[in-house]
Amino acid sequence: MIEFKNGTTAKCRTIGSPSCPIGIKDLKENIILCEGGTDFLAAYQLMWAENLEKYFSPVCILGANNRINEQCLPYFKDKNILVFPDYDKPGINGCHNWEMQLNPICKAFYVYDFKDLKTIQGTPVKDVRDFVQINGDDFEEDREVRYPLSYFLGLI
């Protein structure tokens, strides 16, 4: 439910299903794949921070337990995919499932490893939303951390 300033409320419904990723229309050659809405917004932040919006399309899967709908798989054909998984059991399992689905049809499938990165609050980085808040010392340490999208472009 959404409550508006005037006190009225509205019930929101999604069109389609949770297994249909958000952002799959008009994809660029390189895809940032993540789980959940806040990570989706953080993927845009990464893309804009590196000034690579011409090269990447963020795509969001709403929930690690959701396999990608078979009808959506052709959108990923011949694309380079960089996954920022959630580092918890469902996130790792979901990433593995997406890899099984996408590896046969995509050009490249790379899973970003948050290693031992910490947020500015000192907690471990567990998703891309945390990643955009990394500790300054970790940020300065290596190129892969400072510029993950540029680094990915160098790998493919």
PDB file of C-alpha atoms in Angstrom:
ATOM      1  CA  MET A   1       0.000   0.000   0.000  1.00  0.00           C
ATOM      2  CA  ILE A   2       1.116   3.534  -0.748  1.00  0.00           C
ATOM      3  CA  GLU A   3      -0.191   6.416   1.326  1.00  0.00           C
ATOM      4  CA  PHE A   4      -0.305   9.818  -0.342  1.00  0.00           C
ATOM      5  CA  LYS A   5       0.068  13.201   1.386  1.00  0.00           C
ATOM      6  CA  ASN A   6      -3.674  13.793   1.208  1.00  0.00           C
ATOM      7  CA  GLY A   7      -4.279  10.592   3.226  1.00  0.00           C
ATOM      8  CA  THR A   8      -5.576   8.419   0.392  1.00  0.00           C
ATOM      9  CA  THR A   9      -4.019   5.034  -0.196  1.00  0.00           C
ATOM     10  CA  ALA A  10      -3.492   2.860  -3.231  1.00  0.00           C
ATOM     11  CA  LYS A  11      -2.587  -0.783  -3.589  1.00  0.00           C
ATOM     12  CA  CYS A  12       0.291  -1.379  -5.993  1.00  0.00           C
ATOM     13  CA  ARG A  13       0.547  -4.438  -8.154  1.00  0.00           C
ATOM     14  CA  THR A  14       3.292  -5.559 -10.468  1.00  0.00           C
ATOM     15  CA  ILE A  15       2.695  -6.497 -14.069  1.00  0.00           C
ATOM     16  CA  GLY A  16       4.186  -9.818 -15.125  1.00  0.00           C
ATOM     17  CA  SER A  17       5.958 -11.975 -12.601  1.00  0.00           C
ATOM     18  CA  PRO A  18       8.947 -11.732 -10.251  1.00  0.00           C
ATOM     19  CA  SER A  19      10.886 -13.986 -12.627  1.00  0.00           C
ATOM     20  CA  CYS A  20      10.803 -11.292 -15.337  1.00  0.00           C
ATOM     21  CA  PRO A  21      13.864  -9.112 -14.697  1.00  0.00           C
ATOM     22  CA  ILE A  22      13.486  -5.339 -14.582  1.00  0.00           C
ATOM     23  CA  GLY A  23      15.395  -3.445 -17.258  1.00  0.00           C
ATOM     24  CA  ILE A  24      15.689  -6.090 -20.007  1.00  0.00           C
ATOM     25  CA  LYS A  25      14.352  -3.939 -22.816  1.00  0.00           C
ATOM     26  CA  ASP A  26      16.911  -2.312 -25.140  1.00  0.00           C
ATOM     27  CA  LEU A  27      19.937  -3.857 -23.424  1.00  0.00           C
ATOM     28  CA  LYS A  28      23.444  -2.724 -24.199  1.00  0.00           C
ATOM     29  CA  GLU A  29      26.207  -5.275 -24.811  1.00  0.00           C
ATOM     30  CA  ASN A  30      27.201  -5.290 -21.121  1.00  0.00           C
ATOM     31  CA  ILE A  31      24.767  -6.049 -18.328  1.00  0.00           C
ATOM     32  CA  ILE A  32      25.066  -5.381 -14.605  1.00  0.00           C
ATOM     33  CA  LEU A  33      22.897  -8.090 -13.033  1.00  0.00           C
ATOM     34  CA  CYS A  34      21.795  -7.718  -9.420  1.00  0.00           C
ATOM     35  CA  GLU A  35      19.120  -8.791  -6.978  1.00  0.00           C
ATOM     36  CA  GLY A  36      16.589  -6.367  -5.517  1.00  0.00           C
ATOM     37  CA  GLY A  37      15.571  -2.764  -5.931  1.00  0.00           C
ATOM     38  CA  THR A  38      18.219  -1.052  -3.792  1.00  0.00           C
ATOM     39  CA  ASP A  39      20.981  -2.990  -5.565  1.00  0.00           C
ATOM     40  CA  PHE A  40      19.431  -1.999  -8.902  1.00  0.00           C
ATOM     41  CA  LEU A  41      19.727   1.684  -7.944  1.00  0.00           C
ATOM     42  CA  ALA A  42      23.287   1.112  -6.696  1.00  0.00           C
ATOM     43  CA  ALA A  43      24.168  -0.462 -10.073  1.00  0.00           C
ATOM     44  CA  TYR A  44      23.093   2.791 -11.725  1.00  0.00           C
ATOM     45  CA  GLN A  45      25.261   4.696  -9.251  1.00  0.00           C
ATOM     46  CA  LEU A  46      28.291   2.567 -10.211  1.00  0.00           C
ATOM     47  CA  MET A  47      27.611   3.005 -13.900  1.00  0.00           C
ATOM     48  CA  TRP A  48      27.295   6.788 -13.614  1.00  0.00           C
ATOM     49  CA  ALA A  49      30.313   7.089 -11.270  1.00  0.00           C
ATOM     50  CA  GLU A  50      32.498   5.497 -13.947  1.00  0.00           C
ATOM     51  CA  ASN A  51      30.741   7.420 -16.742  1.00  0.00           C
ATOM     52  CA  LEU A  52      29.907   4.155 -18.535  1.00  0.00           C
ATOM     53  CA  GLU A  53      26.183   4.532 -19.151  1.00  0.00           C
ATOM     54  CA  LYS A  54      26.834   4.133 -22.893  1.00  0.00           C
ATOM     55  CA  TYR A  55      28.230   0.641 -22.288  1.00  0.00           C
ATOM     56  CA  PHE A  56      26.124  -0.915 -19.504  1.00  0.00           C
ATOM     57  CA  SER A  57      22.510  -1.734 -18.745  1.00  0.00           C
ATOM     58  CA  PRO A  58      21.558  -2.543 -15.150  1.00  0.00           C
ATOM     59  CA  VAL A  59      19.117  -5.445 -14.810  1.00  0.00           C
ATOM     60  CA  CYS A  60      17.371  -6.470 -11.609  1.00  0.00           C
ATOM     61  CA  ILE A  61      15.943  -9.808 -10.554  1.00  0.00           C
ATOM     62  CA  LEU A  62      13.454  -9.364  -7.732  1.00  0.00           C
ATOM     63  CA  GLY A  63      14.523 -12.109  -5.363  1.00  0.00           C
ATOM     64  CA  ALA A  64      17.325 -14.631  -5.332  1.00  0.00           C
ATOM     65  CA  ASN A  65      14.881 -17.537  -5.428  1.00  0.00           C
ATOM     66  CA  ASN A  66      13.523 -16.430  -8.796  1.00  0.00           C
ATOM     67  CA  ARG A  67      14.895 -18.165 -11.827  1.00  0.00           C
ATOM     68  CA  ILE A  68      14.831 -16.043 -14.968  1.00  0.00           C
ATOM     69  CA  ASN A  69      11.652 -16.632 -16.944  1.00  0.00           C
ATOM     70  CA  GLU A  70      12.410 -18.692 -20.065  1.00  0.00           C
ATOM     71  CA  GLN A  71      10.701 -16.077 -22.246  1.00  0.00           C
ATOM     72  CA  CYS A  72      13.184 -13.463 -20.991  1.00  0.00           C
ATOM     73  CA  LEU A  73      16.353 -15.463 -21.703  1.00  0.00           C
ATOM     74  CA  PRO A  74      16.706 -14.337 -25.352  1.00  0.00           C
ATOM     75  CA  TYR A  75      17.323 -10.773 -24.128  1.00  0.00           C
ATOM     76  CA  PHE A  76      20.600 -11.998 -22.604  1.00  0.00           C
ATOM     77  CA  LYS A  77      21.854 -13.739 -25.755  1.00  0.00           C
ATOM     78  CA  ASP A  78      25.391 -12.707 -26.748  1.00  0.00           C
ATOM     79  CA  LYS A  79      25.693 -10.231 -23.861  1.00  0.00           C
ATOM     80  CA  ASN A  80      28.514  -9.785 -21.347  1.00  0.00           C
ATOM     81  CA  ILE A  81      27.086 -10.180 -17.853  1.00  0.00           C
ATOM     82  CA  LEU A  82      28.625  -8.859 -14.647  1.00  0.00           C
ATOM     83  CA  VAL A  83      26.770 -10.144 -11.583  1.00  0.00           C
ATOM     84  CA  PHE A  84      26.873  -8.432  -8.210  1.00  0.00           C
ATOM     85  CA  PRO A  85      25.286 -11.182  -6.100  1.00  0.00           C
ATOM     86  CA  ASP A  86      24.036 -10.812  -2.566  1.00  0.00           C
ATOM     87  CA  TYR A  87      26.569 -12.636  -0.390  1.00  0.00           C
ATOM     88  CA  ASP A  88      24.174 -14.710   1.624  1.00  0.00           C
ATOM     89  CA  LYS A  89      22.998 -18.275   1.051  1.00  0.00           C
ATOM     90  CA  PRO A  90      19.957 -17.363  -1.116  1.00  0.00           C
ATOM     91  CA  GLY A  91      22.018 -14.834  -3.096  1.00  0.00           C
ATOM     92  CA  ILE A  92      24.809 -17.307  -3.856  1.00  0.00           C
ATOM     93  CA  ASN A  93      22.282 -20.009  -4.816  1.00  0.00           C
ATOM     94  CA  GLY A  94      20.396 -17.541  -7.007  1.00  0.00           C
ATOM     95  CA  CYS A  95      23.618 -16.469  -8.718  1.00  0.00           C
ATOM     96  CA  HIS A  96      24.464 -20.101  -9.398  1.00  0.00           C
ATOM     97  CA  ASN A  97      20.997 -20.669 -10.908  1.00  0.00           C
ATOM     98  CA  TRP A  98      21.299 -17.584 -13.118  1.00  0.00           C
ATOM     99  CA  GLU A  99      24.741 -18.710 -14.246  1.00  0.00           C
ATOM    100  CA  MET A 100      23.330 -22.111 -15.230  1.00  0.00           C
ATOM    101  CA  GLN A 101      20.606 -20.385 -17.243  1.00  0.00           C
ATOM    102  CA  LEU A 102      22.713 -17.651 -18.850  1.00  0.00           C
ATOM    103  CA  ASN A 103      26.133 -19.224 -19.442  1.00  0.00           C
ATOM    104  CA  PRO A 104      24.980 -21.218 -22.497  1.00  0.00           C
ATOM    105  CA  ILE A 105      23.636 -18.107 -24.248  1.00  0.00           C
ATOM    106  CA  CYS A 106      25.746 -15.149 -23.095  1.00  0.00           C
ATOM    107  CA  LYS A 107      29.207 -14.114 -24.291  1.00  0.00           C
ATOM    108  CA  ALA A 108      30.750 -13.740 -20.828  1.00  0.00           C
ATOM    109  CA  PHE A 109      29.502 -14.332 -17.289  1.00  0.00           C
ATOM    110  CA  TYR A 110      31.549 -12.812 -14.469  1.00  0.00           C
ATOM    111  CA  VAL A 111      30.643 -12.777 -10.767  1.00  0.00           C
ATOM    112  CA  TYR A 112      32.065  -9.876  -8.806  1.00  0.00           C
ATOM    113  CA  ASP A 113      33.757 -10.947  -5.575  1.00  0.00           C
ATOM    114  CA  PHE A 114      33.432  -8.491  -2.709  1.00  0.00           C
ATOM    115  CA  LYS A 115      36.431 -10.217  -1.082  1.00  0.00           C
ATOM    116  CA  ASP A 116      37.082  -8.810   2.363  1.00  0.00           C
ATOM    117  CA  LEU A 117      35.713  -5.330   1.636  1.00  0.00           C
ATOM    118  CA  LYS A 118      34.157  -3.305   4.432  1.00  0.00           C
ATOM    119  CA  THR A 119      31.595  -0.506   4.321  1.00  0.00           C
ATOM    120  CA  ILE A 120      32.344   2.896   5.813  1.00  0.00           C
ATOM    121  CA  GLN A 121      30.536   1.599   8.925  1.00  0.00           C
ATOM    122  CA  GLY A 122      33.050  -1.291   9.140  1.00  0.00           C
ATOM    123  CA  THR A 123      30.583  -4.061   8.277  1.00  0.00           C
ATOM    124  CA  PRO A 124      31.331  -6.608   5.523  1.00  0.00           C
ATOM    125  CA  VAL A 125      30.134  -5.738   2.026  1.00  0.00           C
ATOM    126  CA  LYS A 126      27.367  -8.206   1.210  1.00  0.00           C
ATOM    127  CA  ASP A 127      25.746  -6.654  -1.886  1.00  0.00           C
ATOM    128  CA  VAL A 128      26.199  -3.885  -4.450  1.00  0.00           C
ATOM    129  CA  ARG A 129      24.324  -1.390  -2.263  1.00  0.00           C
ATOM    130  CA  ASP A 130      26.973  -1.934   0.416  1.00  0.00           C
ATOM    131  CA  PHE A 131      29.703  -1.815  -2.225  1.00  0.00           C
ATOM    132  CA  VAL A 132      28.908   1.784  -3.164  1.00  0.00           C
ATOM    133  CA  GLN A 133      29.567   2.634   0.510  1.00  0.00           C
ATOM    134  CA  ILE A 134      32.970   0.951   0.843  1.00  0.00           C
ATOM    135  CA  ASN A 135      35.663   2.033   3.233  1.00  0.00           C
ATOM    136  CA  GLY A 136      38.144   4.531   1.774  1.00  0.00           C
ATOM    137  CA  ASP A 137      41.112   2.250   2.478  1.00  0.00           C
ATOM    138  CA  ASP A 138      39.524  -0.558   0.451  1.00  0.00           C
ATOM    139  CA  PHE A 139      38.665   1.878  -2.328  1.00  0.00           C
ATOM    140  CA  GLU A 140      42.272   2.999  -2.676  1.00  0.00           C
ATOM    141  CA  GLU A 141      43.690  -0.528  -2.568  1.00  0.00           C
ATOM    142  CA  ASP A 142      43.254  -1.742  -6.152  1.00  0.00           C
ATOM    143  CA  ARG A 143      41.783  -0.922  -9.557  1.00  0.00           C
ATOM    144  CA  GLU A 144      39.178  -3.691  -9.476  1.00  0.00           C
ATOM    145  CA  VAL A 145      37.652  -2.102  -6.393  1.00  0.00           C
ATOM    146  CA  ARG A 146      37.861   1.499  -7.622  1.00  0.00           C
ATOM    147  CA  TYR A 147      36.539   0.807 -11.106  1.00  0.00           C
ATOM    148  CA  PRO A 148      34.721  -2.549 -11.213  1.00  0.00           C
ATOM    149  CA  LEU A 149      32.913  -1.838 -14.484  1.00  0.00           C
ATOM    150  CA  SER A 150      36.043  -0.637 -16.296  1.00  0.00           C
ATOM    151  CA  TYR A 151      37.887  -3.628 -14.891  1.00  0.00           C
ATOM    152  CA  PHE A 152      35.174  -5.932 -16.275  1.00  0.00           C
ATOM    153  CA  LEU A 153      35.445  -4.312 -19.716  1.00  0.00           C
ATOM    154  CA  GLY A 154      39.169  -5.128 -19.635  1.00  0.00           C
ATOM    155  CA  LEU A 155      38.401  -8.799 -18.915  1.00  0.00           C
ATOM    156  CA  ILE A 156      36.042  -9.380 -21.821  1.00  0.00           C
TER     157      ILE A 156
END
